[in-house]
Coordinates of C-alpha atoms and ligand atoms in Angstrom, one line a residue:
X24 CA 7.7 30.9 3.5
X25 CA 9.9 33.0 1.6
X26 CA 8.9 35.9 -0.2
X27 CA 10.4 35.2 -3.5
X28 CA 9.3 31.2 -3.2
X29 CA 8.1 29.5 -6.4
X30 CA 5.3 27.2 -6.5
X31 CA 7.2 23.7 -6.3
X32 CA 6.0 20.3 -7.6
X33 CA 6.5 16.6 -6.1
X34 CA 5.7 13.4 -7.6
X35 CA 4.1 10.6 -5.1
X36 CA 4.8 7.3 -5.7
X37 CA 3.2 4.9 -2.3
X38 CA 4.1 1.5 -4.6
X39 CA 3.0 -1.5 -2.8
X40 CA 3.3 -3.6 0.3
X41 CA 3.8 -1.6 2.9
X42 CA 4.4 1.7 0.5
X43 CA 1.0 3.0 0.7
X44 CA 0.2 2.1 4.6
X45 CA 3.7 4.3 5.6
X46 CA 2.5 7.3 2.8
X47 CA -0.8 8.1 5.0
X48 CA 0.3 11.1 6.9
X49 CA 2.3 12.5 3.6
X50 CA -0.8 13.9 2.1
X51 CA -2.1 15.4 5.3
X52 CA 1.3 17.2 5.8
X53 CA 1.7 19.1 2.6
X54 CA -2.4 20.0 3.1
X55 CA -1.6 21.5 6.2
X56 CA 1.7 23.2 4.8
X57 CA -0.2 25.1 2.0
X58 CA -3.1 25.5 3.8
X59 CA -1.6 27.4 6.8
X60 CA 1.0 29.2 4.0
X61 CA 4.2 27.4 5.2
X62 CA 4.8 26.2 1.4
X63 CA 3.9 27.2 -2.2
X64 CA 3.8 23.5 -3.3
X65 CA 1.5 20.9 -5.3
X66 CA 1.7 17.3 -5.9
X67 CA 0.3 14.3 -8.0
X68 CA 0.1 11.0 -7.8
X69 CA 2.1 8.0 -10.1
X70 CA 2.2 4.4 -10.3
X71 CA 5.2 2.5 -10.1
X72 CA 6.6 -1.2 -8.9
X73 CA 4.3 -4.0 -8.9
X74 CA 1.2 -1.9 -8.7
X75 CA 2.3 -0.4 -12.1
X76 CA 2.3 -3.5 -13.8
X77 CA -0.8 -5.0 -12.8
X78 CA -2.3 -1.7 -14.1
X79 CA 0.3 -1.0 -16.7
X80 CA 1.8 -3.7 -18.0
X81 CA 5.6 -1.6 -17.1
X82 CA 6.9 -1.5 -13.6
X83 CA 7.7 2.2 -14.8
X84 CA 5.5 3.4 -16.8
X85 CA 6.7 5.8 -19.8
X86 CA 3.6 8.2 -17.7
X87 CA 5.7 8.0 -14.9
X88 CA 9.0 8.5 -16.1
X89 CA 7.1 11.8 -17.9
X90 CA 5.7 13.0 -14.9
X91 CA 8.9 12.8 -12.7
X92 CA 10.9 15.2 -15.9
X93 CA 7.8 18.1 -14.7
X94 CA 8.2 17.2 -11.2
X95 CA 10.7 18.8 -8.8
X96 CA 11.2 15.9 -6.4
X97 CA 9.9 12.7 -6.3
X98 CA 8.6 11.3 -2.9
X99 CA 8.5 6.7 -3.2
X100 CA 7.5 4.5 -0.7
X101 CA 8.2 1.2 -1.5
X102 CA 8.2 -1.7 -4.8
X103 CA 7.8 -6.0 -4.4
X104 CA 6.3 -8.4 -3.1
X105 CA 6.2 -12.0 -3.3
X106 CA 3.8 -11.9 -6.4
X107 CA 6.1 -10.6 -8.6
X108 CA 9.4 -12.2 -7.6
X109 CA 8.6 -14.6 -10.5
X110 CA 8.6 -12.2 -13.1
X111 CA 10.8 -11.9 -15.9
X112 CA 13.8 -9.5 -14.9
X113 CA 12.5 -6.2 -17.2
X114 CA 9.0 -6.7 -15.2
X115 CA 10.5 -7.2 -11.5
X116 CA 9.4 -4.2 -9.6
X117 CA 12.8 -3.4 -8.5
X118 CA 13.4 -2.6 -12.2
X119 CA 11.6 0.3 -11.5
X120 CA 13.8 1.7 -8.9
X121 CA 17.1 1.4 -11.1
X122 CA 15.1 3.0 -14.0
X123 CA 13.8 5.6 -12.0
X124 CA 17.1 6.6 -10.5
X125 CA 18.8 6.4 -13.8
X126 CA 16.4 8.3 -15.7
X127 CA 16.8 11.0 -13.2
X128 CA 20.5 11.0 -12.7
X129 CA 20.7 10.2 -9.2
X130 CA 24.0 9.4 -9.0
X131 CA 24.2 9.9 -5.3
X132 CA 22.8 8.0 -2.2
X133 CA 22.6 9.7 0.9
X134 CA 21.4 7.8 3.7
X135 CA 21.9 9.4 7.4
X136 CA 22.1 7.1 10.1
X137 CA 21.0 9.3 13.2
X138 CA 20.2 7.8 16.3
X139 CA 17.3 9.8 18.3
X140 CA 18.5 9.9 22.0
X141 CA 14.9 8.1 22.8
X142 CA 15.7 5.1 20.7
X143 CA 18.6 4.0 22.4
X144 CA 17.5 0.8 23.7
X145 CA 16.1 -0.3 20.6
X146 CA 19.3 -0.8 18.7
X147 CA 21.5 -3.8 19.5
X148 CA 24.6 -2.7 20.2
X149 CA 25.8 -1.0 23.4
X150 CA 24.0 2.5 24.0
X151 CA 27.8 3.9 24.9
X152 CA 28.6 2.8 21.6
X153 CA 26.0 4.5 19.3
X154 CA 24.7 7.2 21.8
X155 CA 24.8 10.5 19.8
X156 CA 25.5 8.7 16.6
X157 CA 25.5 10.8 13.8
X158 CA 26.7 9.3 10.0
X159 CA 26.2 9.9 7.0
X160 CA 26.9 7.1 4.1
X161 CA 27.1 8.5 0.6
X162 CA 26.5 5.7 -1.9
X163 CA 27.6 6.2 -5.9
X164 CA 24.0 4.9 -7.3
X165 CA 24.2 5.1 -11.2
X166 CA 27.7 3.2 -11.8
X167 CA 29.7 0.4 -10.3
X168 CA 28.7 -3.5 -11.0
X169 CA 25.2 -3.0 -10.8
X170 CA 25.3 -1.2 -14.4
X171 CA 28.8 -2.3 -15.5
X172 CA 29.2 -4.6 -19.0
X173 CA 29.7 -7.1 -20.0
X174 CA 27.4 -9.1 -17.5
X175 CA 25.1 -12.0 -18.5
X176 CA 25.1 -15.3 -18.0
X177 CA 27.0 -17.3 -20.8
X178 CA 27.4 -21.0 -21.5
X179 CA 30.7 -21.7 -22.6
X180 CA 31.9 -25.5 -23.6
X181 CA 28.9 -26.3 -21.3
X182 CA 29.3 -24.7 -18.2
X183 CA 27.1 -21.7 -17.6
X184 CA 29.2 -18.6 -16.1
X185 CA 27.8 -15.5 -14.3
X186 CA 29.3 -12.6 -15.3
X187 CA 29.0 -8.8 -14.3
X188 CA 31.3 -6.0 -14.0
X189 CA 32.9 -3.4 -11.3
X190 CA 33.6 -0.4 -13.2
X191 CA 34.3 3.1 -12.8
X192 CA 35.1 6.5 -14.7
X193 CA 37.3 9.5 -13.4
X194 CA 33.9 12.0 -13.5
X195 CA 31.8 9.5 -12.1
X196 CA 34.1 9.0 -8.9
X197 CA 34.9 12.9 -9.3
X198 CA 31.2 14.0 -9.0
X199 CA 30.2 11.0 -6.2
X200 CA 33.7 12.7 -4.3
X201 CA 32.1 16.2 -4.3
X202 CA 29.3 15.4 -3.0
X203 CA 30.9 13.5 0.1
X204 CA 33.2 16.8 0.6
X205 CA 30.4 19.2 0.6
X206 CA 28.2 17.7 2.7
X207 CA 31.3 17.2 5.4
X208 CA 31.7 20.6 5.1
X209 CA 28.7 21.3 6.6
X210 CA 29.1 18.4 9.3
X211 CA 32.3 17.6 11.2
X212 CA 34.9 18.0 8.1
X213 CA 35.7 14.2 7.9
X214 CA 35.4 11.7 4.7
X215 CA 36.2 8.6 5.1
X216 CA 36.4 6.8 1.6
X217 CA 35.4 3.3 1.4
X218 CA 37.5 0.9 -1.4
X219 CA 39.1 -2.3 -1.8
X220 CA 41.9 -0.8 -3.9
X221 CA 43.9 -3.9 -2.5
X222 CA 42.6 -6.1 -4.6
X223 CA 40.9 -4.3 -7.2
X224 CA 41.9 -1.7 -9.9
X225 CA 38.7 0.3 -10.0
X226 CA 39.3 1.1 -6.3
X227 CA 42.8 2.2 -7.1
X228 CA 41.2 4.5 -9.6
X229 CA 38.5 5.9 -6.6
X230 CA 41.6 6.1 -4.6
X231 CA 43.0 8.3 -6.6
X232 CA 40.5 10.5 -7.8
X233 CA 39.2 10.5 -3.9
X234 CA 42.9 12.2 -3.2
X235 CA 43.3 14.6 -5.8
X236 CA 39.7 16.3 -5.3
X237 CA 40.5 16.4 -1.6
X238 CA 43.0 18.9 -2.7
X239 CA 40.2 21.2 -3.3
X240 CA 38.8 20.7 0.1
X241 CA 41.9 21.5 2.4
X242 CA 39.7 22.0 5.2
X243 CA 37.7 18.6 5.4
X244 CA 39.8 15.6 6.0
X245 CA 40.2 12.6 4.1
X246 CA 41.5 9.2 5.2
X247 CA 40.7 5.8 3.4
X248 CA 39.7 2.6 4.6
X249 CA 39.6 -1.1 2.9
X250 CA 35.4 -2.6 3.1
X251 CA 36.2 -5.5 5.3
X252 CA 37.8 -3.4 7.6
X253 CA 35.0 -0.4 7.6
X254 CA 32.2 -3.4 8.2
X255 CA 33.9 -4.5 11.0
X256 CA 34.6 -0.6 12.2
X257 CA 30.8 0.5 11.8
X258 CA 29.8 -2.2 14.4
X259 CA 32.7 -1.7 16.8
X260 CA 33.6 2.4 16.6
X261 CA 30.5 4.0 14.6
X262 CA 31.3 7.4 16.0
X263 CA 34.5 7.5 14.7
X264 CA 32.4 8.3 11.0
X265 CA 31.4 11.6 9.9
X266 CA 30.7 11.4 6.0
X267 CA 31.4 7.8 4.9
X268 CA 31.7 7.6 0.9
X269 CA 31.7 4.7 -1.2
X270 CA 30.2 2.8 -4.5
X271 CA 27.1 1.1 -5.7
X272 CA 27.9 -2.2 -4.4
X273 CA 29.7 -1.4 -1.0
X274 CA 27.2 1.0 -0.5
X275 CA 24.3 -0.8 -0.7
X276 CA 25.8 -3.5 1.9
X277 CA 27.4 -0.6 4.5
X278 CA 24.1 1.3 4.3
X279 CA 21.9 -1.2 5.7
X280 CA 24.7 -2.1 8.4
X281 CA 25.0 1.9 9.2
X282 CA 20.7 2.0 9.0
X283 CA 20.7 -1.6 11.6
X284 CA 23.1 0.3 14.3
X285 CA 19.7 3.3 14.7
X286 CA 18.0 0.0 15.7
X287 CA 15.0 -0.5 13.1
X288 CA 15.0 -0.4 8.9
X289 CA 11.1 1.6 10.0
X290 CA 13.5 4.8 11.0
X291 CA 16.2 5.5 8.0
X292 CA 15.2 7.7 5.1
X293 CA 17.6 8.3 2.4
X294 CA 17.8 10.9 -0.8
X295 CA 19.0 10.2 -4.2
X296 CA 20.3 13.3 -5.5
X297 CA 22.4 14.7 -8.3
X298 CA 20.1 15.6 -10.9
X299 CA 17.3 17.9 -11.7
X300 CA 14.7 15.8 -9.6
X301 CA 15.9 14.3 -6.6
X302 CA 14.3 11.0 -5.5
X303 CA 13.3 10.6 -1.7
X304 CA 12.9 7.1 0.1
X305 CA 12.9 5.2 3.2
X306 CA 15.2 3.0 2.7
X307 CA 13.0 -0.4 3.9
X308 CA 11.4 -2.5 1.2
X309 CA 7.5 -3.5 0.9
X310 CA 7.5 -5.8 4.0
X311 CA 5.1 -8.0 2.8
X312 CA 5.0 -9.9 6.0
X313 CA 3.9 -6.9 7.3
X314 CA 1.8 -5.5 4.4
X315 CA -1.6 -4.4 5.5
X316 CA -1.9 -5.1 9.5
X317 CA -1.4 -1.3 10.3
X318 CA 1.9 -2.1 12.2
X319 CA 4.5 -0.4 10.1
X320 CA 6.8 2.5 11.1
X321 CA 5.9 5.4 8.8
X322 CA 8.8 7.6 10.3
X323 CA 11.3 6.6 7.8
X324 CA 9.0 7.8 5.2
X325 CA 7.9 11.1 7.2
X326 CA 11.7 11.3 7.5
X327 CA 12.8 11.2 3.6
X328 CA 9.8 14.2 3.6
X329 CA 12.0 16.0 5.4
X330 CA 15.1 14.9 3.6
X331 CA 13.3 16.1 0.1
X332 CA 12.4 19.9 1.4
X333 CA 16.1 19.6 2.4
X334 CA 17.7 18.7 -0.2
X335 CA 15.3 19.9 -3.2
X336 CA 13.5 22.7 -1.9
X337 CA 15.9 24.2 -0.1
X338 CA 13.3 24.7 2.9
X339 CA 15.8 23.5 6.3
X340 CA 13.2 24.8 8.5
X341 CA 10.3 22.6 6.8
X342 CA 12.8 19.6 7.2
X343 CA 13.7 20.8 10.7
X344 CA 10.2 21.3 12.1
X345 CA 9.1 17.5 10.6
X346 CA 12.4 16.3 12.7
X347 CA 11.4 17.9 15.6
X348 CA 7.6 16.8 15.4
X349 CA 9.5 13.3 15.1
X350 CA 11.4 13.3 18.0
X351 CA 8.6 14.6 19.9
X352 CA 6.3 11.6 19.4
X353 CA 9.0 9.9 20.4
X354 CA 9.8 11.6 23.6
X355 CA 6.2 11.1 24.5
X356 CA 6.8 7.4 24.6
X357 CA 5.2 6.6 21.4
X358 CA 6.4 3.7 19.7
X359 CA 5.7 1.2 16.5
X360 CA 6.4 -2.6 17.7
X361 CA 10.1 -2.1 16.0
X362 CA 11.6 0.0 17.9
X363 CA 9.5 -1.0 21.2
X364 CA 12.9 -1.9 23.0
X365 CA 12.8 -2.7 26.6
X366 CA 10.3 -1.4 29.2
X367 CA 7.5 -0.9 26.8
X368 CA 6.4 2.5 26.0
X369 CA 2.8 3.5 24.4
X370 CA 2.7 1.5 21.3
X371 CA 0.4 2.4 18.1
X372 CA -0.5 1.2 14.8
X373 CA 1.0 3.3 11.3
X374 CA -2.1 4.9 10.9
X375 CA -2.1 6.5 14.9
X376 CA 1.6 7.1 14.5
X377 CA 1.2 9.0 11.4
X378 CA -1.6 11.3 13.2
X379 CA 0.4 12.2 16.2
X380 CA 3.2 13.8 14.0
X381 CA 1.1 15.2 12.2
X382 CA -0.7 17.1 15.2
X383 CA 2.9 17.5 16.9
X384 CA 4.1 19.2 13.5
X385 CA 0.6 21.7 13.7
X386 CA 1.7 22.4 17.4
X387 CA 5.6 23.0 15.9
X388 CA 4.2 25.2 13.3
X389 CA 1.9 27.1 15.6
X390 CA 4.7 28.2 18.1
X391 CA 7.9 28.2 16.1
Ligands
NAD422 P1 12.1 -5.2 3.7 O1 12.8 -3.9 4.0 O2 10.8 -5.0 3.0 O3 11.8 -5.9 5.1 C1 12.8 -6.4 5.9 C2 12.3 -6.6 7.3 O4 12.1 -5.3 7.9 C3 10.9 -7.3 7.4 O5 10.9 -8.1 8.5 C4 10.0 -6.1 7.5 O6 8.8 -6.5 8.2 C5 10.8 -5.1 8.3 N1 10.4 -3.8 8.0 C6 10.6 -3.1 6.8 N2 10.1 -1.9 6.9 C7 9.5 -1.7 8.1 C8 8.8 -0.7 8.7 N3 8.6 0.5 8.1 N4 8.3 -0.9 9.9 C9 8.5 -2.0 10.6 N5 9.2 -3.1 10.0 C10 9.7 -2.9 8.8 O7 13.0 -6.1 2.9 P2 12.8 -7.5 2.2 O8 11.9 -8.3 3.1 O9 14.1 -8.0 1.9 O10 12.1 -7.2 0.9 C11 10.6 -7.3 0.7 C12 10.3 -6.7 -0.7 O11 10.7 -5.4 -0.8 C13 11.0 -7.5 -1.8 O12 10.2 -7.6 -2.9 C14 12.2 -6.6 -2.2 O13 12.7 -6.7 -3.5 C15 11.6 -5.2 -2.0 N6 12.5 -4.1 -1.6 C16 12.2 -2.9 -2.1 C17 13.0 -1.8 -1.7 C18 12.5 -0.5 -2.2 O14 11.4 -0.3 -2.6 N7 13.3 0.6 -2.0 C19 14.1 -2.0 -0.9 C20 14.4 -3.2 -0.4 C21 13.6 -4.3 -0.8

């Protein structure tokens, strides 16, 4: 710990489905952190998604909203289920996670597809082809057509339209740009920036504003590349990526793509930062088909723990050491039934998965 360390705060949110069944180990960690003085840190507990507003009434309550603002990071698990998909739009549980990232600036998506060396066979492409892969895909969160106006759904002369907007400002493509740059600068100096400015003007615009901030970065490199073109590339030539930048909507589909290559959704964490309180998630729903049969992977979520002392508490050896205990379990042939791939290994449940990092990261602690 060092010396001059201030006592640090983090929201939990578990949410529902699978949300509190991958959160088990969490609380056990930090324990052990402060209890063994690796960490001046303390946490509490909030409600949000559909657990919210069976309890609340609000997928995000105003309480949790106002305990995030005191909060240094916020740790989430996962919102939905098939109970509330009926819901009125300002009640679905997803509403909760655009609030939430809204209210706390978020503006930028980082989700690192990384594939351990153990895990291999368990994606479905070629292990030549994703062997040592290493990516990072920085998604603009707060703007784009997820947020742009007008959108609705009008009737006009009686035919109902569906309407929503791609937009964009300079600063907001500015600020998402910055990001990308930095973090290549502390990777293999390469941003690739993701558009369709062949078609559409507010990709000209990110075009743009990509280049002329690159002129402050001299030393990363920057080339562009059209969406249809970095889908297919992701699947054929993922190594070619370093730091892969791009908005809300683009994002959100090349994420998942990057996340499918490390073979399961149970392994990808992700960080939402840009604000004063980052927001740290794996990057898999609620899994209601999986929901309570102790079978999930909680290493995505122990993986956006170590994401969040990165990246908000500035503690690299915290987020290391959880790494390592990950990779560890796995090099022992532990294994959740998602990434099981071929020749089976020693397969557990969430909650036995959960306990062997934990005692792998008290073993990691105790000789580091
Ligand atoms: P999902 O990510 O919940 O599940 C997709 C598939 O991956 C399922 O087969 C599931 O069993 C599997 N899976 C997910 N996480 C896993 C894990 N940790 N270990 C093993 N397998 C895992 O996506 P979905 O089915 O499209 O959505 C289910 C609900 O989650 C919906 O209500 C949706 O709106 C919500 N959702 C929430 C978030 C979030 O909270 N960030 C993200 C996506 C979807």
């Amino acid at each position: 710990m060092k010396s001059e360390e201030r006592m640090k705060k983090i929201l939990l949110l578990p949410g529902d489905g699978i949300g509190p069944e991958v959160f088990g180990p969490v609380q056990g960690i930090l324990e052990h952190l402060v209890k063994s003085g690796h960490a001046l840190l303390e946490w509490e507990d909030g409600l949000i998604g559909g657990i919210a507003t069976d309890r609340t009434g609000f997928p995000l309550p105003p309480e949790t909203v106002e305990k995030a603002d005191r909060c240094d990071a916020v740790l989430l698990g996962a919102v939905g289920g098939p109970k509330y998909d009926t819901l009125p739009y300002d009640k679905r549980p997803e509403r909760a996670l655009l609030g939430i990232r809204e209210h706390l600036g978020a503006f930028a998506n980082l989700r690192p597809a990384r594939l351990f060396p153990e895990l291999s066979g368990s994606s479905t492409l070629k292990p030549e082809v994703i062997s040592d892969l290493d990516l990072m895909v920085v998604r603009e969160l707060t703007g784009g057509i997820y947020f742009g106006k007008p959108r609705g759904i009008v009737t006009e002369e009686g035919i109902r339209r569906g309407i929503n907007t791609e937009t964009y400002t300079e600063p907001e493509i500015d600020r998402i740009m910055r990001v990308a740059f930095d973090l290549a600068r502390k990777r293999r100096k390469k941003v690739t920036s993701v558009d369709k400015a062949n078609v559409l003007e507010s990709s000209v615009l990110w075009r743009e504003v990509a280049e002329s901030v690159h002129k402050k970065y001299p030393d990363v490199e920057l080339s562009h590349m059209y969406v249809d073109n970095a889908a297919m590339q992701l699947v054929r030539n993922p190594k070619q990526f370093d730091v892969l930048v791009t908005g809300n909507l683009f994002g959100d589909i090349l994420s998942d793509e990057a996340a499918q290559l490390t073979g399961s959704i149970g392994m990808l964490a992700s960080a939402s930062i840009g604000g004063k309180t980052g927001l740290y998630e794996p990057i898999h729903g609620s899994a209601p088909d999986i929901a309570g049969k102790d079978i999930a992977n909680p290493l995505a979520m122990i993986l956006s723990l170590a994401l969040l002392f990165r990246y908000s508490l500035d503690r690299e050896d915290l987020a290391g050491f959880l790494e390592t205990s990950v990779r560890n379990v796995l090099k022992e042939g532990y294994r959740t039934t998602d990434i099981r791939g071929d020749g089976t290994k020693k397969i557990v449940g969430t909650r036995e998965m959960g306990e062997k990092v934990f005692l792998e990261l008290k073993k990691v602690l105790e000789n580091k």
